[in-house]
CSV table of N, CA and C in Angstrom, one decimal:
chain,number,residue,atom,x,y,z
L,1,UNK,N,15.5,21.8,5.4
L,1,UNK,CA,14.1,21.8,5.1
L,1,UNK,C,13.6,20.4,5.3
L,2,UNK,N,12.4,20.4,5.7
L,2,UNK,CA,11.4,19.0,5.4
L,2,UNK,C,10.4,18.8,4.2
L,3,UNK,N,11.1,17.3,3.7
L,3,UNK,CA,9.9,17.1,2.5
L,3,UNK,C,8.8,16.3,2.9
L,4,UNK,N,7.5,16.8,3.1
L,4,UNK,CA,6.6,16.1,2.8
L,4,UNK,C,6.0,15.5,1.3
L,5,UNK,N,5.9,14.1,1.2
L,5,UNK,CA,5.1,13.5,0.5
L,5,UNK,C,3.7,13.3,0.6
L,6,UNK,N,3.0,13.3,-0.6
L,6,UNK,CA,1.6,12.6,0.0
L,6,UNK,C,1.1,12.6,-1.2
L,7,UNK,N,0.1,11.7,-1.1
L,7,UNK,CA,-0.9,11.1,-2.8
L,7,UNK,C,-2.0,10.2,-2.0
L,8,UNK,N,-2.9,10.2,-3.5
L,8,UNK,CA,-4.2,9.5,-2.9
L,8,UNK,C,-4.2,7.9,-3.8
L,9,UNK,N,-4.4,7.3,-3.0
L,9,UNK,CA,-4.4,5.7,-4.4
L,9,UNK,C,-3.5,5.4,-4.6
L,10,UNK,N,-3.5,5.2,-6.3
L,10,UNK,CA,-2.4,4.9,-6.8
L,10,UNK,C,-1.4,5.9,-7.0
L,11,UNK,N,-1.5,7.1,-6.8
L,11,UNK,CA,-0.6,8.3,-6.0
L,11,UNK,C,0.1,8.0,-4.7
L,12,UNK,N,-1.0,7.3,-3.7
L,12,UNK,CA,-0.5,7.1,-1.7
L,12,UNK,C,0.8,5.5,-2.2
L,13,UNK,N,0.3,5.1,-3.2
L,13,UNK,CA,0.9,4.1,-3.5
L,13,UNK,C,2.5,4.3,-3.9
L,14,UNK,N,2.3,5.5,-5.4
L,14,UNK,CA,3.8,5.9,-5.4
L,14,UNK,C,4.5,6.6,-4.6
L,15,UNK,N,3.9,7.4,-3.7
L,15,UNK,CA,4.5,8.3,-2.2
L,15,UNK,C,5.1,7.4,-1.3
L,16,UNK,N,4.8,5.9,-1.4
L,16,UNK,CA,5.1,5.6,0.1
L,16,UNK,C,6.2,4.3,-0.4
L,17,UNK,N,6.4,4.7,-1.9
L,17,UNK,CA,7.6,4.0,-2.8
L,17,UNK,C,8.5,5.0,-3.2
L,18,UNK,N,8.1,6.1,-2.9
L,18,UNK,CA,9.1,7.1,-3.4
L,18,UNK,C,9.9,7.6,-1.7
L,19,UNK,N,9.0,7.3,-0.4
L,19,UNK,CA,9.2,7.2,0.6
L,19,UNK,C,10.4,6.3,0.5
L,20,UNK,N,10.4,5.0,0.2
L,20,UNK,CA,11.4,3.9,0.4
L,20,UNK,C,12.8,4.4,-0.3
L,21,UNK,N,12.6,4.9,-2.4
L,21,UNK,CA,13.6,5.8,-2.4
L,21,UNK,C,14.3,6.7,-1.9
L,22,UNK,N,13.5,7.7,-1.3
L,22,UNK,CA,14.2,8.6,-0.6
L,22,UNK,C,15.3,8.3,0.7
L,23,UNK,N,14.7,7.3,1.7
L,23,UNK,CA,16.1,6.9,2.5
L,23,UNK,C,17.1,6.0,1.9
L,24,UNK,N,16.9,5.8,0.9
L,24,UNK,CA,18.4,4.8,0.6
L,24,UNK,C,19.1,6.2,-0.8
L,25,UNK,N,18.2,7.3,-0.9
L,25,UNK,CA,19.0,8.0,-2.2
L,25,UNK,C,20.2,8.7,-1.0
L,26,UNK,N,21.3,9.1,-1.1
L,26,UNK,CA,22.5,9.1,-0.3
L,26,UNK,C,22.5,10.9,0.1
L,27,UNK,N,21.6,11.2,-1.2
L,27,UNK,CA,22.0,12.7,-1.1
L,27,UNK,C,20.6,13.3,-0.4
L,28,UNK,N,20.1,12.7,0.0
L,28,UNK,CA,18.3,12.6,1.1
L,28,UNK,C,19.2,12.7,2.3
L,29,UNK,N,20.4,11.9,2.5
L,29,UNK,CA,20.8,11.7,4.1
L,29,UNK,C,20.1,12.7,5.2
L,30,UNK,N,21.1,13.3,4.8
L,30,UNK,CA,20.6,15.0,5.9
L,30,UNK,C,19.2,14.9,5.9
L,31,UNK,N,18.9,15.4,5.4
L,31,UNK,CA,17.1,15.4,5.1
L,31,UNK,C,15.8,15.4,5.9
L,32,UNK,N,15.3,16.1,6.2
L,32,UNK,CA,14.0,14.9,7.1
L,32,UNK,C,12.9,15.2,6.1
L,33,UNK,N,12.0,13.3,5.8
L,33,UNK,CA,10.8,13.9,5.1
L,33,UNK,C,10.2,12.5,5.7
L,34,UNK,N,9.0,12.8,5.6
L,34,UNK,CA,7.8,12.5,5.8
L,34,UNK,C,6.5,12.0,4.7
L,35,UNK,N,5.8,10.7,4.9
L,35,UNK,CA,5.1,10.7,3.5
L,35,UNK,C,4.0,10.4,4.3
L,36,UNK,N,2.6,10.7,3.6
L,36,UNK,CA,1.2,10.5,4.0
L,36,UNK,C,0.8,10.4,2.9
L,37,UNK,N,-0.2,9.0,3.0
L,37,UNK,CA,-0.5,8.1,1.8
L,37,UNK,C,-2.0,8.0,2.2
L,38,UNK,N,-3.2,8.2,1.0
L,38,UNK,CA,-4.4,8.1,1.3
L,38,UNK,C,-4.6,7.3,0.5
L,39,UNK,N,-5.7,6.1,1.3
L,39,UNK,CA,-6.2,5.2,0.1
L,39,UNK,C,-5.3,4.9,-0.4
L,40,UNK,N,-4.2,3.7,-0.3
L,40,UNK,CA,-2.9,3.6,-1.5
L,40,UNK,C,-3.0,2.1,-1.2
L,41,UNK,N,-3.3,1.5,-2.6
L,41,UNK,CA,-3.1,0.0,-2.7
L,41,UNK,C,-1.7,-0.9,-2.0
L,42,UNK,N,-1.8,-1.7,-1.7
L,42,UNK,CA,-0.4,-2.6,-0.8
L,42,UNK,C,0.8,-2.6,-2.1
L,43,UNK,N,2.0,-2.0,-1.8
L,43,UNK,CA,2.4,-1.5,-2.7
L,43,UNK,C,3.8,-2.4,-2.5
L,44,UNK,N,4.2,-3.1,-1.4
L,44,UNK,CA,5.3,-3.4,-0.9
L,44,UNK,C,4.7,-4.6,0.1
L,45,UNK,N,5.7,-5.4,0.4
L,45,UNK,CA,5.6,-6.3,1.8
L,45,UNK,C,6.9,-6.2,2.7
L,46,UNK,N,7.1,-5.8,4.2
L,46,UNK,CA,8.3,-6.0,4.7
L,46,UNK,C,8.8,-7.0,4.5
L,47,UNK,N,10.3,-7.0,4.7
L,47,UNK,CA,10.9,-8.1,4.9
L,47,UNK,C,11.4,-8.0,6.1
L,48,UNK,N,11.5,-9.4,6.6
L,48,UNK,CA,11.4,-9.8,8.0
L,48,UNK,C,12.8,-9.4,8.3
L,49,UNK,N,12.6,-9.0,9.8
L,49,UNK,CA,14.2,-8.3,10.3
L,49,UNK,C,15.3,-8.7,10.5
L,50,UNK,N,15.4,-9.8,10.0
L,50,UNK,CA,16.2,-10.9,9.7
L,50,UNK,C,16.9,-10.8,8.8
L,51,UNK,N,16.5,-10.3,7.5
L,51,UNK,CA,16.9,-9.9,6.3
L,51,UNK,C,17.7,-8.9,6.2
L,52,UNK,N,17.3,-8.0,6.9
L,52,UNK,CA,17.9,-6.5,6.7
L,52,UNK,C,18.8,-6.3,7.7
L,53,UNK,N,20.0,-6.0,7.0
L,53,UNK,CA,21.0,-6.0,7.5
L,53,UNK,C,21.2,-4.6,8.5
L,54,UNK,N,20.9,-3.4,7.7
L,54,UNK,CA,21.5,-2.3,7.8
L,54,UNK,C,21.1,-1.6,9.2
L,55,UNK,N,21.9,-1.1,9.8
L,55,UNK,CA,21.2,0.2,11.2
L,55,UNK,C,21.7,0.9,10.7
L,56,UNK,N,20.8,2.0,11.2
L,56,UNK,CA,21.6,3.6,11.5
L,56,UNK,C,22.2,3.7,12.8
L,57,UNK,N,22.8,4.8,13.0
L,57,UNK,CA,23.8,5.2,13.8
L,57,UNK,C,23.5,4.7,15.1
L,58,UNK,N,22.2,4.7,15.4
L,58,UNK,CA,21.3,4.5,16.9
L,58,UNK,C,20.9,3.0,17.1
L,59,UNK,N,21.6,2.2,16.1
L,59,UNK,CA,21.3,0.3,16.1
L,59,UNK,C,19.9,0.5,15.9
L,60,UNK,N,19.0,1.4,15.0
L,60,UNK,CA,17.5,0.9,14.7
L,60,UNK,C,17.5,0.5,13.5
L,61,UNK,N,17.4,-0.4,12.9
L,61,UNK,CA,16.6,-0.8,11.6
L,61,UNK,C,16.4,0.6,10.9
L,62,UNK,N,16.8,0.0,9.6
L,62,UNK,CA,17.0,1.2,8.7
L,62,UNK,C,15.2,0.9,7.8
L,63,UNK,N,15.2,-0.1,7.9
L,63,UNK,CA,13.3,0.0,7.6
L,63,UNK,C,12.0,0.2,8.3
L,64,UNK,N,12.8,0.1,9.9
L,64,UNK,CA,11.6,0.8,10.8
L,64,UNK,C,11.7,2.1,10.5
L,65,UNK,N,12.9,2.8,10.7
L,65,UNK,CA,12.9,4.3,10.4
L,65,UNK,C,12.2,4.8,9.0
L,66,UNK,N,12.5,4.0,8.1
L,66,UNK,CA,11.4,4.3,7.0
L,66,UNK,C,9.6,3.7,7.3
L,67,UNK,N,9.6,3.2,7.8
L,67,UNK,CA,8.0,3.0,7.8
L,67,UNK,C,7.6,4.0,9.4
L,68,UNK,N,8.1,4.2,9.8
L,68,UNK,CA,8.2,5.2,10.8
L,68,UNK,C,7.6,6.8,10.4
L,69,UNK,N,7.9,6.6,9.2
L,69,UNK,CA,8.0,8.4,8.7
L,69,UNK,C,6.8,8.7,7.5
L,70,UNK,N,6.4,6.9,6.9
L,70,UNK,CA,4.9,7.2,6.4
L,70,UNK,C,3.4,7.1,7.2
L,71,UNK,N,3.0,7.7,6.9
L,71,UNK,CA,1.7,7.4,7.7
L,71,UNK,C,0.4,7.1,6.5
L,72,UNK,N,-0.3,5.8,6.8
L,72,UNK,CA,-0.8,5.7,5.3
L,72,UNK,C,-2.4,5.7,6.3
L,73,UNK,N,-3.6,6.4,5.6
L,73,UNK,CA,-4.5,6.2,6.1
L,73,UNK,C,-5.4,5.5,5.2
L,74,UNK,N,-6.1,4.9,6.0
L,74,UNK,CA,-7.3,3.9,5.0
L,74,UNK,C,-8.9,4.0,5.7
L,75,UNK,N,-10.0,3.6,4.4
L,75,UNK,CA,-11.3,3.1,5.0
L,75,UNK,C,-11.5,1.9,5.1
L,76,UNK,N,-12.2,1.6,5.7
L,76,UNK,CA,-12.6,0.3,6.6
L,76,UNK,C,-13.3,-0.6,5.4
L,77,UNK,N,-13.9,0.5,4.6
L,77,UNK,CA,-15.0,-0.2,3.5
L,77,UNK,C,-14.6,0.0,2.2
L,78,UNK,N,-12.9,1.0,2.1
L,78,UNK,CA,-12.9,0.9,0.9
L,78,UNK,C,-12.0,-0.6,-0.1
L,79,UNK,N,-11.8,-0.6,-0.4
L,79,UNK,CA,-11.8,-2.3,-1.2
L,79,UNK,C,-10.1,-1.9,-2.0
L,80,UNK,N,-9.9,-0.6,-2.3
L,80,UNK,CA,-8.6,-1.1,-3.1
L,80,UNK,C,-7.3,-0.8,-2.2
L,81,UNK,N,-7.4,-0.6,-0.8
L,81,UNK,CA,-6.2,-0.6,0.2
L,81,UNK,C,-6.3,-2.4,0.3
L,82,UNK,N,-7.0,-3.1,0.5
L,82,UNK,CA,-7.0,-4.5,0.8
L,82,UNK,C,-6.6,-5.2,-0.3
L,83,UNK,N,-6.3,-4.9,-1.8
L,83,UNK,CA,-6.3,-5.5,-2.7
L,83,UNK,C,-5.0,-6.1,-2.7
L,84,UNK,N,-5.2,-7.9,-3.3
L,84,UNK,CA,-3.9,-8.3,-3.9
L,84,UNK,C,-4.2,-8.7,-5.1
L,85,UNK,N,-3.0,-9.3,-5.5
L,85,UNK,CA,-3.0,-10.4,-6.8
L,85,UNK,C,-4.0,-11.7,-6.2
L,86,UNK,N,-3.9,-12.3,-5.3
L,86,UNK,CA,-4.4,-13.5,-5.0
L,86,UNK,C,-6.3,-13.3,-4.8
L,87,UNK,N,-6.4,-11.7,-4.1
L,87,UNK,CA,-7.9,-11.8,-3.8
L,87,UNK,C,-8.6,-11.3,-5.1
L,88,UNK,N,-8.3,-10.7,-6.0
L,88,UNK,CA,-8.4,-10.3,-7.5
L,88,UNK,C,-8.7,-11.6,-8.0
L,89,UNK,N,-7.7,-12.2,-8.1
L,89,UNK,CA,-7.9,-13.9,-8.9
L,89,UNK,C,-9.2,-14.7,-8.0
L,90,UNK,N,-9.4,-14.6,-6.8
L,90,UNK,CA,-10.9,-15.3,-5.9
L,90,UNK,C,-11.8,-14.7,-6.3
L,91,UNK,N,-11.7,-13.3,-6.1
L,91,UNK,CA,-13.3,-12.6,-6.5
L,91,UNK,C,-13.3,-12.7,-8.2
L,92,UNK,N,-12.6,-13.1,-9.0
L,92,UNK,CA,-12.6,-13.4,-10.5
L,92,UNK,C,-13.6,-14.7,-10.6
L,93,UNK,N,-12.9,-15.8,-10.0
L,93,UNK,CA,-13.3,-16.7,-9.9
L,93,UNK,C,-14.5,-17.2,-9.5
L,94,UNK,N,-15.1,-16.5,-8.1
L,94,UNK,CA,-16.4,-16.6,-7.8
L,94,UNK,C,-17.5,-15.9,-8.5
L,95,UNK,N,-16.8,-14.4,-9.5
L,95,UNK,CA,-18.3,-14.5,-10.2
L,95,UNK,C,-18.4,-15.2,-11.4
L,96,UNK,N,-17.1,-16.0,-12.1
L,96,UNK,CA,-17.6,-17.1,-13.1
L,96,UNK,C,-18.4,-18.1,-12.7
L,97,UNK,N,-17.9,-18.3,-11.0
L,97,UNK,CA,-18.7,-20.0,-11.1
L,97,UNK,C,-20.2,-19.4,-10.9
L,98,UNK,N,-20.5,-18.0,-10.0
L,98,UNK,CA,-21.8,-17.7,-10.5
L,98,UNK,C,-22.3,-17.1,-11.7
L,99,UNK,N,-22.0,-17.0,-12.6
L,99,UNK,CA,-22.4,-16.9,-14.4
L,99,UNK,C,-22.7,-18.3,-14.4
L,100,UNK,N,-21.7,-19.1,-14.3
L,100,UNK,CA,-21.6,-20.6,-14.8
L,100,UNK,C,-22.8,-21.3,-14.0
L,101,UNK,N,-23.5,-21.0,-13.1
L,101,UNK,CA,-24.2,-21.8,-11.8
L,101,UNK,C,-25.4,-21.4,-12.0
L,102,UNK,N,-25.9,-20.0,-12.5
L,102,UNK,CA,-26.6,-19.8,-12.5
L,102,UNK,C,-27.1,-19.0,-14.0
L,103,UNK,N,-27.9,-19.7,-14.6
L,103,UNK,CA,-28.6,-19.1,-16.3
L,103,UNK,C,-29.4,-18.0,-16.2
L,104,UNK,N,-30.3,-17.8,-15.1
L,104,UNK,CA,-31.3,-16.7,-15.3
L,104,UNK,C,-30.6,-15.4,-14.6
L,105,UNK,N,-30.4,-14.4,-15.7
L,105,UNK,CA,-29.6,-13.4,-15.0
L,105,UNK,C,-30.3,-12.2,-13.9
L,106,UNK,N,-31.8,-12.1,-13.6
L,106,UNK,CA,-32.3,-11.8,-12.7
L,106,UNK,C,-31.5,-12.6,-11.4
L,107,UNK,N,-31.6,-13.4,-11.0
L,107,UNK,CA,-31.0,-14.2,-10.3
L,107,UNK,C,-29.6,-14.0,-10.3
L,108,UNK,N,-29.0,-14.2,-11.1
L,108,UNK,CA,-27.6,-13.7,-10.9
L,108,UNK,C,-27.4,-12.6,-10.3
L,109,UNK,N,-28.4,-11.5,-11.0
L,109,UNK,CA,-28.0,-10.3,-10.5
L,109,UNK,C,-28.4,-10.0,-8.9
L,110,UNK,N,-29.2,-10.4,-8.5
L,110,UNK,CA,-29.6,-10.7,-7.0
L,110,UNK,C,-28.4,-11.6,-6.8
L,111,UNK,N,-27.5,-12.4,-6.9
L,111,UNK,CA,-26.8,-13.3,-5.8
L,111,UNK,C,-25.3,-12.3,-6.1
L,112,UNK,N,-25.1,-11.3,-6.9
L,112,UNK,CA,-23.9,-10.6,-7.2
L,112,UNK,C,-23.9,-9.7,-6.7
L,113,UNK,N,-25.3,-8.9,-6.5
L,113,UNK,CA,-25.5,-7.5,-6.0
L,113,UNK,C,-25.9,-7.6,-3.9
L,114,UNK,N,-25.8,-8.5,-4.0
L,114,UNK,CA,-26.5,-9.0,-2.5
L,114,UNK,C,-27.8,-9.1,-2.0
């Protein structure tokens, strides 16, 4: 049989981690599955191919074949596929220094809202 995965968000998020589980769980071997992830925050970073030791039988990378088999879709405009720790902490920061920069909250609200 084939398992498909799939989730939306923080769901596309655990699918395409529960994706990475599945090729290293030993009793998946046989197996073919597939994950499709909607909207799912950056959940992982590769590691360079350098790192990764392991092939399969065909000398490919045992982590292309896993990113091979999710398919994650995103919007252009939506904001929590792009999200890190580091751009969370900037856009934190930028609307303190505008609270702190500016007193009249009409004003504020016009330089926050666009």
């Amino acid at each position: 049989f084939e398992l498909i995965v799939t989730g939306h968000s923080l769901g596309g998020g655990c699918t395409c981690l529960l994706n990475l589980l599945l090729h290293h769980d030993t009793r998946m071997r046989r197996r073919r599955f597939r994950c499709f992830s909607f909207a799912s925050p950056p959940v992982f970073a590769p590691a360079p191919s350098s790192l990764v030791a392991a092939t399969t039988a065909s000398g490919t990378n045992v982590f292309d074949k896993e990113c091979l088999t999710c398919v994650s879709f995103i919007n252009q405009y939506d904001a929590i596929p792009f999200l890190s720790g580091d751009s969370v902490r900037h856009q934190m920061a930028m609307i303190v220094a505008v609270d702190k920069a500016m007193t009249n909250p009409l004003q504020r609200a016009n330089v926050l809202l666009g």
